[in-house]
Amino acid sequence: MSIIVQNISKSYNKIKAVEAISFEVKEGELFGLIGPDGAGKTTIFRILTTLLLANEGTATVAGFDVVKEYKAIRNSVGYMPGKFSLYQDLSVEENLTFFATIFGTTIEENYDLIKDIYVQIEPFKTRRAGALSGGMKQKLALCCALIHKPKVLFLDEPTTGVDPVSRKEFWEMLKRLQQKGITILVSTPYMDEAALCDRIALIQKGKILKIDCPENIIQKYDKTIYDIRTQNMHQLILDLKEYPSQYSVFAFGEFIHYIDKVEDFNPIDLATYLENKKHQEITIQPAVTTIEDVFMDL
């Protein structure tokens, strides 16, 4: 295993950031920590990259203990924090050279690892990092995290605040890096990105709710979800929450996702209820289950 986490807990004063967290990441796997802000993702990353000590539990990264062998871990991993943390006043090339020098290597020595990414920002190599766009900053940060050829790559919410096109390009880059044998642990609040991982851990309020590959999590979900839409979506939510047999109601894009408690639920009965509530242009149809649906139900 590339990463082994056993019963890790961390508290800040009386607030528990993570509680009895355990999971494993295989070598060469792209593993995702999926959850909202405040779920504990960054705390886990900081513990695994030796920037923070856990109150309880043990963990190893690339075969090294995070407490006893922290220096070996720092030479074996690449870490891209959620907030852009490179030197804003240095140019693209100066930042990359600086990080290569820290790890006793050069850009040329490991250029094959970053080539696909670096060629996209090379035209701006003399531009200061602070003047780059969000997508370009992201690519530069990834290059700096890779320049010493790490065994494990930690990416903490790398696509937050980045446009959809750059997000798509970034995940394509991760897939190519994975093919080179690098283990990748990535965290994200975006549920659609979960499907791009080999396996995921759904995390909320410092606890892991479920671990599996995305396909299995969706296939094992045993409730039927309905897409519902009317002319008045705000009132629709309120009225659905008042329906006697409703199990859950939440907004999902242009629809409301609705689950009923009754096994032999009849959409016609619900449509009649909504008509009596003066709703017009009512649409009720089975929905395609997503990771977000499962997460909302946990």
Coordinates of C-alpha atoms in Angstrom, one line a residue:
M1 CA 0.0 0.0 0.0
S2 CA 1.2 3.5 -0.8
I3 CA -0.8 5.2 2.0
I4 CA -2.1 3.5 5.2
V5 CA -4.1 5.5 7.6
Q6 CA -5.3 3.9 10.9
N7 CA -7.6 5.5 13.4
I8 CA -6.3 9.0 12.9
S9 CA -8.0 11.7 15.0
K10 CA -7.2 15.4 15.3
S11 CA -8.8 18.1 17.4
Y12 CA -8.4 21.9 17.6
N13 CA -9.2 22.7 21.2
K14 CA -12.6 21.1 21.7
I15 CA -13.4 20.9 18.0
K16 CA -12.8 17.5 16.3
A17 CA -11.5 18.0 12.8
V18 CA -11.2 14.3 12.0
E19 CA -12.3 11.3 14.2
A20 CA -11.0 7.8 13.9
I21 CA -10.2 8.0 10.2
S22 CA -8.9 4.9 8.5
F23 CA -8.3 4.1 4.8
E24 CA -5.7 2.7 2.4
V25 CA -4.5 3.8 -1.0
K26 CA -2.9 1.3 -3.4
E27 CA 0.3 2.0 -5.3
G28 CA -0.6 3.8 -8.6
E29 CA -4.2 4.5 -7.5
L30 CA -6.1 7.7 -8.0
F31 CA -8.0 8.0 -4.7
G32 CA -10.4 10.8 -3.9
L33 CA -11.5 12.4 -0.6
I34 CA -14.9 13.7 -1.4
G35 CA -16.7 16.2 0.9
P36 CA -17.7 19.8 1.5
D37 CA -15.6 22.5 3.1
G38 CA -15.0 21.8 6.8
A39 CA -15.2 18.0 6.3
G40 CA -11.6 17.4 7.5
K41 CA -9.9 16.9 4.1
T42 CA -7.2 19.5 4.5
T43 CA -6.4 18.3 8.1
I44 CA -5.9 14.7 6.7
F45 CA -3.6 16.1 4.0
R46 CA -1.5 18.1 6.5
I47 CA -1.1 15.0 8.7
L48 CA 0.0 12.8 5.8
T49 CA 2.4 15.4 4.5
T50 CA 4.0 15.8 8.0
L51 CA 2.8 19.4 8.5
L52 CA 0.6 18.5 11.4
L53 CA 0.7 15.9 14.2
A54 CA -2.4 13.7 14.8
N55 CA -3.7 13.4 18.4
E56 CA -4.3 9.7 17.9
G57 CA -3.6 7.0 15.3
T58 CA -0.8 6.1 12.9
A59 CA -0.2 6.6 9.2
T60 CA 2.5 5.7 6.7
V61 CA 3.2 7.2 3.3
A62 CA 5.4 5.5 0.7
G63 CA 6.3 3.0 3.4
F64 CA 7.5 5.7 5.9
D65 CA 5.9 6.6 9.2
V66 CA 4.5 10.2 9.2
V67 CA 6.1 10.9 12.6
K68 CA 9.3 8.9 12.9
E69 CA 10.3 9.3 9.2
Y70 CA 9.0 12.7 8.3
K71 CA 12.1 13.7 6.4
A72 CA 11.9 10.7 4.1
I73 CA 8.3 11.5 3.4
R74 CA 9.0 15.1 2.5
N75 CA 11.5 13.8 -0.1
S76 CA 9.0 11.2 -1.5
V77 CA 5.8 13.3 -1.9
G78 CA 4.6 16.2 -3.9
Y79 CA 2.0 18.5 -2.2
M80 CA -0.2 21.0 -3.9
P81 CA -2.3 22.8 -1.2
G82 CA -5.7 24.3 -1.9
K83 CA -4.4 27.9 -1.7
F84 CA -1.9 29.0 -4.3
S85 CA 1.3 29.0 -2.3
L86 CA 4.1 29.7 -4.8
Y87 CA 6.2 32.8 -4.9
Q88 CA 4.0 35.5 -6.5
D89 CA 7.0 37.8 -7.3
L90 CA 9.0 35.1 -9.0
S91 CA 8.5 34.1 -12.6
V92 CA 7.2 30.8 -13.8
E93 CA 10.7 29.6 -14.6
E94 CA 12.2 30.9 -11.4
N95 CA 9.6 29.2 -9.2
L96 CA 10.2 25.9 -10.9
T97 CA 14.0 26.2 -10.7
F98 CA 13.7 27.1 -7.0
F99 CA 11.7 24.0 -6.1
A100 CA 14.0 21.8 -8.2
T101 CA 17.0 23.1 -6.4
I102 CA 15.4 22.5 -3.0
F103 CA 15.1 18.8 -3.8
G104 CA 18.6 18.6 -5.3
T105 CA 17.5 18.2 -8.9
T106 CA 17.0 20.2 -12.1
I107 CA 14.2 21.0 -14.5
E108 CA 16.1 19.1 -17.2
E109 CA 16.5 15.9 -15.1
N110 CA 12.7 15.3 -14.6
Y111 CA 11.4 17.3 -17.6
D112 CA 9.8 14.2 -19.1
L113 CA 7.5 14.1 -16.1
I114 CA 6.2 17.7 -16.4
K115 CA 6.6 18.2 -20.1
D116 CA 2.9 17.7 -21.0
I117 CA 1.9 20.3 -18.4
Y118 CA 4.9 22.7 -18.7
V119 CA 4.5 23.2 -22.5
Q120 CA 1.2 24.9 -21.8
I121 CA 2.7 27.5 -19.5
E122 CA 6.2 27.7 -21.1
P123 CA 5.1 30.7 -23.4
F124 CA 4.6 32.6 -20.1
K125 CA 7.8 31.4 -18.3
T126 CA 9.1 35.0 -17.7
R127 CA 5.7 36.2 -16.3
R128 CA 5.4 36.6 -12.6
A129 CA 3.4 33.8 -11.0
G130 CA 1.0 36.3 -9.4
A131 CA 0.0 37.6 -12.8
L132 CA -1.1 34.2 -14.1
S133 CA -4.7 33.1 -14.6
G134 CA -6.2 30.6 -12.2
G135 CA -5.7 27.7 -14.7
M136 CA -2.1 28.6 -15.3
K137 CA -1.4 29.0 -11.6
Q138 CA -2.8 25.5 -11.2
K139 CA -0.5 24.1 -13.8
L140 CA 2.6 25.8 -12.4
A141 CA 1.8 24.5 -8.9
L142 CA 1.4 21.0 -10.3
C143 CA 4.8 21.2 -12.1
C144 CA 6.5 22.4 -8.9
A145 CA 4.9 19.5 -6.9
L146 CA 6.2 17.0 -9.5
I147 CA 9.7 18.4 -10.3
H148 CA 11.4 16.0 -7.9
K149 CA 9.6 12.9 -9.2
P150 CA 7.5 12.1 -6.1
K151 CA 6.2 8.6 -5.4
V152 CA 2.9 10.1 -4.0
L153 CA 1.1 13.2 -5.1
F154 CA -1.2 15.1 -2.7
L155 CA -3.6 17.5 -4.3
D156 CA -5.9 19.4 -1.9
E157 CA -8.9 20.8 -3.8
P158 CA -6.8 21.6 -6.9
T159 CA -9.7 22.7 -9.1
T160 CA -11.6 25.0 -6.7
G161 CA -12.3 28.3 -8.3
V162 CA -11.0 27.1 -11.7
D163 CA -13.1 27.3 -14.9
P164 CA -14.8 24.1 -16.3
V165 CA -12.4 23.8 -19.2
S166 CA -9.3 24.0 -17.0
R167 CA -10.9 21.5 -14.6
K168 CA -11.3 19.0 -17.4
E169 CA -7.8 19.6 -18.6
F170 CA -6.4 19.1 -15.1
W171 CA -8.1 15.7 -14.6
E172 CA -6.8 14.6 -18.0
M173 CA -3.3 15.5 -16.8
L174 CA -3.9 13.5 -13.6
K175 CA -4.8 10.4 -15.6
R176 CA -1.6 10.7 -17.6
L177 CA 0.5 11.1 -14.4
Q178 CA -1.2 8.0 -13.0
Q179 CA -0.1 6.0 -16.0
K180 CA 3.5 6.9 -15.0
G181 CA 3.0 5.0 -11.8
I182 CA 2.5 8.0 -9.4
T183 CA 0.0 7.4 -6.6
I184 CA -2.4 10.3 -6.4
L185 CA -4.6 11.4 -3.4
V186 CA -6.9 14.2 -4.4
S187 CA -9.6 16.0 -2.4
T188 CA -12.5 17.9 -3.9
P189 CA -15.9 19.3 -2.9
Y190 CA -17.1 18.6 -6.5
M191 CA -19.2 15.5 -6.7
D192 CA -18.9 15.2 -10.5
E193 CA -15.1 14.8 -10.0
A194 CA -15.6 11.7 -7.8
A195 CA -16.5 9.6 -10.8
L196 CA -13.0 10.3 -12.2
C197 CA -11.3 8.5 -9.3
D198 CA -10.5 4.8 -9.0
R199 CA -11.9 4.8 -5.5
I200 CA -13.3 7.4 -3.2
A201 CA -14.0 8.1 0.5
L202 CA -17.1 10.2 1.2
I203 CA -16.2 12.4 4.2
Q204 CA -18.4 14.6 6.3
K205 CA -17.8 16.3 9.7
G206 CA -14.5 14.5 10.2
K207 CA -15.8 11.0 9.6
I208 CA -15.6 8.7 6.6
L209 CA -19.1 7.7 5.6
K210 CA -18.3 5.2 2.8
I211 CA -15.3 3.9 0.8
D212 CA -15.6 2.2 -2.6
C213 CA -15.2 2.8 -6.3
P214 CA -17.8 5.3 -7.6
E215 CA -19.6 2.7 -9.7
N216 CA -20.2 0.4 -6.8
I217 CA -21.4 3.2 -4.5
I218 CA -24.0 4.2 -7.1
Q219 CA -25.1 0.6 -7.9
K220 CA -25.5 -0.3 -4.3
Y221 CA -27.9 2.6 -3.7
D222 CA -31.3 1.1 -3.3
K223 CA -33.7 4.1 -3.5
T224 CA -35.5 5.4 -6.6
I225 CA -34.9 9.1 -7.2
Y226 CA -37.3 11.3 -9.2
D227 CA -36.6 14.5 -11.2
I228 CA -39.4 16.9 -10.5
R229 CA -40.0 20.3 -12.1
T230 CA -42.9 22.9 -12.2
Q231 CA -43.2 26.5 -13.1
N232 CA -42.6 27.6 -9.5
M233 CA -39.5 25.8 -8.3
H234 CA -39.2 27.6 -4.9
Q235 CA -42.8 26.7 -4.0
L236 CA -42.3 23.2 -5.3
I237 CA -39.6 22.5 -2.7
L238 CA -41.8 23.8 0.1
D239 CA -44.8 21.7 -1.1
L240 CA -42.8 18.5 -1.6
K241 CA -41.5 18.8 1.9
E242 CA -45.1 18.8 3.1
Y243 CA -46.0 15.7 1.1
P244 CA -46.9 13.0 3.7
S245 CA -44.6 10.2 2.4
Q246 CA -41.6 12.3 1.3
Y247 CA -38.2 10.9 2.3
S248 CA -35.9 13.6 0.9
V249 CA -36.1 16.7 -1.2
F250 CA -33.2 18.8 -2.5
A251 CA -32.4 21.0 -5.5
F252 CA -30.4 19.4 -8.3
G253 CA -29.7 21.6 -11.3
E254 CA -32.9 22.4 -13.2
F255 CA -34.8 19.8 -11.2
I256 CA -35.7 18.9 -7.7
H257 CA -34.5 15.4 -6.6
Y258 CA -37.3 13.6 -4.7
I259 CA -37.3 10.3 -2.8
D260 CA -40.4 8.8 -1.4
K261 CA -40.7 6.5 1.7
V262 CA -43.3 4.3 0.1
E263 CA -42.0 1.3 -1.9
D264 CA -44.9 1.2 -4.4
F265 CA -44.8 5.0 -4.8
N266 CA -47.1 6.2 -7.6
P267 CA -46.0 9.5 -9.3
I268 CA -49.6 10.1 -10.4
D269 CA -50.6 10.6 -6.8
L270 CA -47.9 13.1 -6.3
A271 CA -48.8 14.9 -9.5
T272 CA -52.4 15.2 -8.3
Y273 CA -51.2 16.6 -5.0
L274 CA -49.1 19.2 -6.8
E275 CA -52.0 20.1 -9.1
N276 CA -54.1 20.8 -6.0
K277 CA -51.3 23.0 -4.8
K278 CA -51.8 25.1 -8.1
H279 CA -48.6 23.9 -9.8
Q280 CA -48.5 24.0 -13.6
E281 CA -46.4 22.2 -16.2
I282 CA -45.5 19.4 -13.8
T283 CA -42.7 17.0 -14.8
I284 CA -42.0 13.8 -12.8
Q285 CA -39.6 11.3 -14.1
P286 CA -37.0 8.8 -12.8
A287 CA -33.6 10.4 -12.3
V288 CA -30.1 9.0 -12.9
T289 CA -28.5 8.4 -9.5
T290 CA -25.2 10.3 -8.8
I291 CA -22.6 10.3 -6.1
E292 CA -24.1 13.5 -4.9
D293 CA -27.5 11.8 -4.3
V294 CA -25.8 9.0 -2.3
F295 CA -23.8 11.6 -0.3
M296 CA -26.9 13.6 0.5
D297 CA -28.5 10.5 1.9
L298 CA -25.7 9.4 4.2

